Short mmCIF file of C-alpha atoms in Angstrom, two decimals:
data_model
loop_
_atom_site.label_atom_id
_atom_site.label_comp_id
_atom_site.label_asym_id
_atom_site.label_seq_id
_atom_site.Cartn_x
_atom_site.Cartn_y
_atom_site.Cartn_z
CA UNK A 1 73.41 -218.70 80.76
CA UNK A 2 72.58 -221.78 82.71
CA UNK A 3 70.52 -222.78 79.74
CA UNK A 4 73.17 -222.44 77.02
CA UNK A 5 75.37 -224.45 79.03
CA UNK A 6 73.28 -227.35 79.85
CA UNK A 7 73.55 -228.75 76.56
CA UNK A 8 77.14 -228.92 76.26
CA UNK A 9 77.48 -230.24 80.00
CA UNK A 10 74.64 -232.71 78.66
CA UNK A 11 76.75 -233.81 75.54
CA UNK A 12 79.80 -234.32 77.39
CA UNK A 13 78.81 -236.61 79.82
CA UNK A 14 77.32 -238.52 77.36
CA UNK A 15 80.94 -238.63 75.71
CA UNK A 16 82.92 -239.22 78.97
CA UNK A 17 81.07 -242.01 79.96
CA UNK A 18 80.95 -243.31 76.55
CA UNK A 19 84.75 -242.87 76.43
CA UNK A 20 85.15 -244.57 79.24
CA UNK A 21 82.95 -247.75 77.75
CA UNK A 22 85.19 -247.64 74.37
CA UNK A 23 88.56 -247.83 76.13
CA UNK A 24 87.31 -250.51 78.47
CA UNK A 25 86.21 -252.67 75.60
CA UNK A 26 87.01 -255.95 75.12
CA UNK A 27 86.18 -257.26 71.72
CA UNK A 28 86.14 -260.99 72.14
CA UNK A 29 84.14 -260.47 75.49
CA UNK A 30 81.56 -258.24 73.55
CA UNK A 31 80.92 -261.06 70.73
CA UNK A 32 80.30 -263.66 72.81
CA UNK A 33 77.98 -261.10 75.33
CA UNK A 34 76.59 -259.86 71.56
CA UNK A 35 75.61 -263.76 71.01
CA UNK A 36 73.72 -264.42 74.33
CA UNK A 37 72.11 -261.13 74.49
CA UNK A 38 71.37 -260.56 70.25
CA UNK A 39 68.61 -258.49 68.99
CA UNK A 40 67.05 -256.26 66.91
CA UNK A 41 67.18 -253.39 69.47
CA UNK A 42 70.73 -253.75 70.84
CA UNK A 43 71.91 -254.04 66.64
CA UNK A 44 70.20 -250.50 66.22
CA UNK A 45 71.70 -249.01 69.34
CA UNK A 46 75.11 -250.00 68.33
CA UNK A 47 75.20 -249.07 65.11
CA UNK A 48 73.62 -245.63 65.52
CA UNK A 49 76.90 -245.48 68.30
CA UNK A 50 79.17 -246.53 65.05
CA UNK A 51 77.65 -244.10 62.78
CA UNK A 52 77.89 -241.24 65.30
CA UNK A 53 81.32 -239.79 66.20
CA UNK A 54 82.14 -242.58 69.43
CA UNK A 55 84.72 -244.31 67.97
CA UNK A 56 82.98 -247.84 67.93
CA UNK A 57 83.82 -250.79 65.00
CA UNK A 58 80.53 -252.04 62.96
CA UNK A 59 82.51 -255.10 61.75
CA UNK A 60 81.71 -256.83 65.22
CA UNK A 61 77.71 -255.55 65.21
CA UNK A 62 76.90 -256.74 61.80
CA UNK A 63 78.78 -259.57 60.35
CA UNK A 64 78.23 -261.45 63.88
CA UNK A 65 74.77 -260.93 63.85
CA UNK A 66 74.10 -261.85 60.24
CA UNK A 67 76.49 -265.10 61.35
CA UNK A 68 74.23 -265.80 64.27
CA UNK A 69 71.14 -265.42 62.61
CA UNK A 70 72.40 -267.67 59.85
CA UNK A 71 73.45 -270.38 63.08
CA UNK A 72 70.81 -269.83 65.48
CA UNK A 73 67.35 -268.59 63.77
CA UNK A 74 66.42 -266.81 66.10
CA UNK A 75 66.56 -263.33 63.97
CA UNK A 76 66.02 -262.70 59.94
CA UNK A 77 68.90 -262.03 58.12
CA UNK A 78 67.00 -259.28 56.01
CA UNK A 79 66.23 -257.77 59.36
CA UNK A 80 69.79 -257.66 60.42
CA UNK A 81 70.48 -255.67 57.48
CA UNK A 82 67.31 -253.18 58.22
CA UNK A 83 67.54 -252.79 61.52
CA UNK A 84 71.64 -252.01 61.33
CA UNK A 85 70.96 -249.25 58.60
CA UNK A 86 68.16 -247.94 60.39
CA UNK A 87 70.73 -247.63 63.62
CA UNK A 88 73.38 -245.68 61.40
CA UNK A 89 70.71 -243.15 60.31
CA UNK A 90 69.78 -242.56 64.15
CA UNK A 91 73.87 -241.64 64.37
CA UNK A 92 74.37 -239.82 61.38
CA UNK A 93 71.07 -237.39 62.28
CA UNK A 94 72.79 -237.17 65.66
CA UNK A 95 75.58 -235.88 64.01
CA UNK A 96 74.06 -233.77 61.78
CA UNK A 97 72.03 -231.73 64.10
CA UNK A 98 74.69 -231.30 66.53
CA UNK A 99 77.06 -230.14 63.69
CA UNK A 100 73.52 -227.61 63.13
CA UNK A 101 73.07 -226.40 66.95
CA UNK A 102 76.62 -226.34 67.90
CA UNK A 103 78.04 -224.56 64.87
CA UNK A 104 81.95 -224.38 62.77
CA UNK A 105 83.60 -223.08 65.44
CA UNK A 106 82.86 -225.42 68.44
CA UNK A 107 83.31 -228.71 65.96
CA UNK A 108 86.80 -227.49 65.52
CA UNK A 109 87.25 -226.40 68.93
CA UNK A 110 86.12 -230.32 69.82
CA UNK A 111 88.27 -231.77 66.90
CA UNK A 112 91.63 -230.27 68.27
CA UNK A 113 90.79 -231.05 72.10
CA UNK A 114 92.12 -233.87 73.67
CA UNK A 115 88.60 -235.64 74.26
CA UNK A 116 88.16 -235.02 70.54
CA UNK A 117 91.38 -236.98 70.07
CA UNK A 118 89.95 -239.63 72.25
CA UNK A 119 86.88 -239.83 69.79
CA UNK A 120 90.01 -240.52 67.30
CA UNK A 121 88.46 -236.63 65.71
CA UNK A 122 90.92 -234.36 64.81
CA UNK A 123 90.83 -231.00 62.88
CA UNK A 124 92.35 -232.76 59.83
CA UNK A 125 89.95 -235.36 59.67
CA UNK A 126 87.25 -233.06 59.77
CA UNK A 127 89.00 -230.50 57.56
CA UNK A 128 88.66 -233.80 54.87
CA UNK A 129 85.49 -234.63 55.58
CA UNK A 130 84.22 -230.92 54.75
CA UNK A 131 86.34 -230.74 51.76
CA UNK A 132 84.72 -234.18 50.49
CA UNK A 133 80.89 -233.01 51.31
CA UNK A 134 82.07 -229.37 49.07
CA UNK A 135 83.54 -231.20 46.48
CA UNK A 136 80.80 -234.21 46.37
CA UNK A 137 77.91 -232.38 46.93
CA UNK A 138 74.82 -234.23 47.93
CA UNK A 139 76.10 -237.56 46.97
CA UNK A 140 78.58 -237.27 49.60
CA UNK A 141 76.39 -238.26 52.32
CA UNK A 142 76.20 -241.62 49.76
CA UNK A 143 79.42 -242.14 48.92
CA UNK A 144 80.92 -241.55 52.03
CA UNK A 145 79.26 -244.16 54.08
CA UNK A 146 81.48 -246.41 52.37
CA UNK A 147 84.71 -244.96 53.05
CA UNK A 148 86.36 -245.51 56.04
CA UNK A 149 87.61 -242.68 57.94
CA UNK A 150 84.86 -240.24 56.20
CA UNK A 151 82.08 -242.77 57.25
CA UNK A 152 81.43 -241.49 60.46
CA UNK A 153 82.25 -237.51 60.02
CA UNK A 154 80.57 -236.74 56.60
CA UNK A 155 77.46 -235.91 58.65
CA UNK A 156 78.96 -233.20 60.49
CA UNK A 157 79.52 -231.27 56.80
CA UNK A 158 76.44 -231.92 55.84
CA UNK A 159 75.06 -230.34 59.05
CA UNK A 160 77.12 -227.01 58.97
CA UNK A 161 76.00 -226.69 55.19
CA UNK A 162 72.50 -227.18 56.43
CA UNK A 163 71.79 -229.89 53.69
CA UNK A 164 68.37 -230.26 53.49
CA UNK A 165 67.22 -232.88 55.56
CA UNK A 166 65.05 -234.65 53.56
CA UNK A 167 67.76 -235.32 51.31
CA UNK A 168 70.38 -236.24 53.56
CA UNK A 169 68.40 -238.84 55.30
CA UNK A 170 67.46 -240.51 51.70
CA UNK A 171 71.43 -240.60 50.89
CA UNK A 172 72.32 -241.85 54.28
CA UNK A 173 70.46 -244.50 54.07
CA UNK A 174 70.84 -245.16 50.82
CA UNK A 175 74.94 -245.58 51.46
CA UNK A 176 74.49 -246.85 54.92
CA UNK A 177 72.13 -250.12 53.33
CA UNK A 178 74.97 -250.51 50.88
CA UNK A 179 77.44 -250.81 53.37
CA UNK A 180 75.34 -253.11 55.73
CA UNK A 181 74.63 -255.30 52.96
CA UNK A 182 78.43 -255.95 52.30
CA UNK A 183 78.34 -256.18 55.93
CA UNK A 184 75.32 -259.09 56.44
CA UNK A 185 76.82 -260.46 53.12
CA UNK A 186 80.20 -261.12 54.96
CA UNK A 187 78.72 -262.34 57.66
CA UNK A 188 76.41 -265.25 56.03
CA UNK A 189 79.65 -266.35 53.98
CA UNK A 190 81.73 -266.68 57.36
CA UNK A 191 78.49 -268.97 58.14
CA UNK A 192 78.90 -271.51 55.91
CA UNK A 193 82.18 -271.79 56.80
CA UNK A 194 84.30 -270.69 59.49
CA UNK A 195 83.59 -271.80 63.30
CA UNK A 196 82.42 -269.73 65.47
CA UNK A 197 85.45 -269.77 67.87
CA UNK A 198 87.14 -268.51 64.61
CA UNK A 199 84.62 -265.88 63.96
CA UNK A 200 86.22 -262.81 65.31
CA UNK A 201 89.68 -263.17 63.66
CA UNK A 202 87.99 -264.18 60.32
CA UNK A 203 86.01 -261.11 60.64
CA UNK A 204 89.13 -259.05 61.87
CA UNK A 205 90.51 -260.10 58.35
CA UNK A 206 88.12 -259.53 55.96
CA UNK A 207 86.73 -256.43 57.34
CA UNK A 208 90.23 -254.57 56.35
CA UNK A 209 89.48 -256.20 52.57
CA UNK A 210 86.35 -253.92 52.66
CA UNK A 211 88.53 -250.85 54.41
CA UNK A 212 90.95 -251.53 51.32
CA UNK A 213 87.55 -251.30 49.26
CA UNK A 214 86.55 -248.31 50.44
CA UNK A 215 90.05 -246.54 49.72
CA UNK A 216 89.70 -247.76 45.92
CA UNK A 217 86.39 -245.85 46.08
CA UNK A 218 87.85 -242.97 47.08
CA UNK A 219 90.35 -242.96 44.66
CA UNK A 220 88.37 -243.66 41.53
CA UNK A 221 85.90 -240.69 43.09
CA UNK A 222 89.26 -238.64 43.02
CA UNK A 223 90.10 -239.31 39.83
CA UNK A 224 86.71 -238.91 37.97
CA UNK A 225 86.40 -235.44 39.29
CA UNK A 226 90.09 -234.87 38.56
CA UNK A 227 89.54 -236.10 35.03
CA UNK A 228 85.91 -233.84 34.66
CA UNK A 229 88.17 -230.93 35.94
CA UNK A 230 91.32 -230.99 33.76
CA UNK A 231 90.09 -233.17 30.59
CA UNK A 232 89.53 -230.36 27.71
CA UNK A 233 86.18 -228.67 26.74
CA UNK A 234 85.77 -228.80 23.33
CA UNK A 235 86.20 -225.55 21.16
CA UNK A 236 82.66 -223.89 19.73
#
C-alpha cells in the first residue's frame, strides 16, 4: 500500500512546490536572473519544465538566450537551439510515462481537480489533446509541438495509447527542433535590433505572432483531414 502511494505523494510535491514557484514568478526578474546566470544546463532544465505539464512560457527561455548569445558570446547559438529541444524531450518523456504508469482514469481525475486547474489542465483540454493524437496518429506528437495549447499535453495521449517509444521520441524532437528554431530565430532578429531593456516586451509581442501561427496550423490540419474525409471517392 505504502508503496503504491509513494509515487503519487512523490509527484505531488514535486507539483506543489513547483506551483508555488510558477505563481511567484516574476517575468522581468527571471530575464535579467536568466542573463547573469545563462547556460546550457539551466536552458535544458527549463524547457523540459515547459514541455512537461507545469505551466511555464518558453518564449522567455529561448528567444533570450539566443539574444544573449548573439550579445554576449559566451554560448553558441546552434547550441541554444540543441540544448532547448533536447530539454523539451526530457518533459515530453516525463509526460509520457506518467500518462503510462498512472493510467486514463487518474489523468482525468488530475485534469478536473483544482491543482490540475492550477497546472492551467482541465478535462477539456485533455479531452482535445486525445482527440488530436486519434485523429493525427503518429504525426501528432510532430505537429503538435507547434500548437499552442496541445504543445504541452499531446504527450499524455501518446502515453495512454502506448505509442511506441522509439517513435515518439523521433517526432518529438523532430517538432520540438522546429519550434526552437522559430524560437532562436526570433531571438537573433530581436538582436540586431531591439535593446535589451526592450527585450521582454518585444518578445511578449512577437511570441503571440507565432501562437497566431500555430492556430493557422491547426486549422489547415483541420481542414485537410476534413477535405480527405468528405471529398468524393471516385466510382470503379
Amino acid at each position: 500500500m505504502f508503496k503504491k502511494l509513494a509515487v503519487p505523494a512523490a509527484l505531488l510535491l514535486i507539483l506543489a512546490a513547483a506551483v508555488v514557484f510558477v505563481a511567484k514568478f516574476d517575468t522581468l526578474a527571471f530575464v535579467r536572473w536568466f542573463q547573469n546566470n545563462l547556460n546550457y544546463g539551466y536552458i535544458t532544465m527549463f524547457m523540459a519544465v515547459e514541455s512537461s505539464f507545469i505551466p511555464f512560457p518558453s518564449e522567455v527561455v529561448v528567444p533570450p538566450a539566443a539574444y544573449f548569445a548573439m550579445h554576449n558570446g559566451n554560448l553558441n547559438i546552434y547550441l541554444v537551439t540543441f540544448f532547448a529541444t533536447l530539454g523539451a524531450c526530457i518533459g515530453a518523456v516525463i509526460n509520457y510515462y506518467l500518462a503510462v504508469w498512472l493510467g486514463r482514469p487518474i489523468v482525468y481525475q488530475f485534469a478536473n481537480s483544482r491543482l490540475g486547474h492550477i497546472c492551467l489542465i482541465d478535462e477539456k483540454k485533455v479531452v482535445t489533446a486525445e482527440e488530436f493524437f486519434d485523429k493525427h496518429g503518429a504525426i501528432s506528437t510532430f505537429i503538435g509541438r507547434l500548437i499552442p495549447a496541445v504543445r504541452q499535453l499531446i504527450s499524455i495521449p501518446a502515453g495512454l495509447a502506448r505509442m511506441h517509444f522509439g517513435k515518439f521520441v523521433l517526432f518529438t524532437t523532430l517538432g520540438a527542433g522546429v519550434w526552437n528554431i522559430v524560437l532562436t530565430l526570433l531571438g537573433y532578429w530581436l538582436s540586431l535590433w531591439v535593446p535589451q531593456k526592450e527585450l521582454f516586451v518585444a518578445v511578449e509581442k512577437y511570441n503571440s505572432y507565432l501562437n497566431y501561427g500555430g492556430y493557422a496550423l491547426l486549422l489547415i490540419v483541420v481542414g485537410f483531414i476534413a477535405y480527405q474525409l468528405f471529398k468524393k471517392k471516385p466510382k470503379k
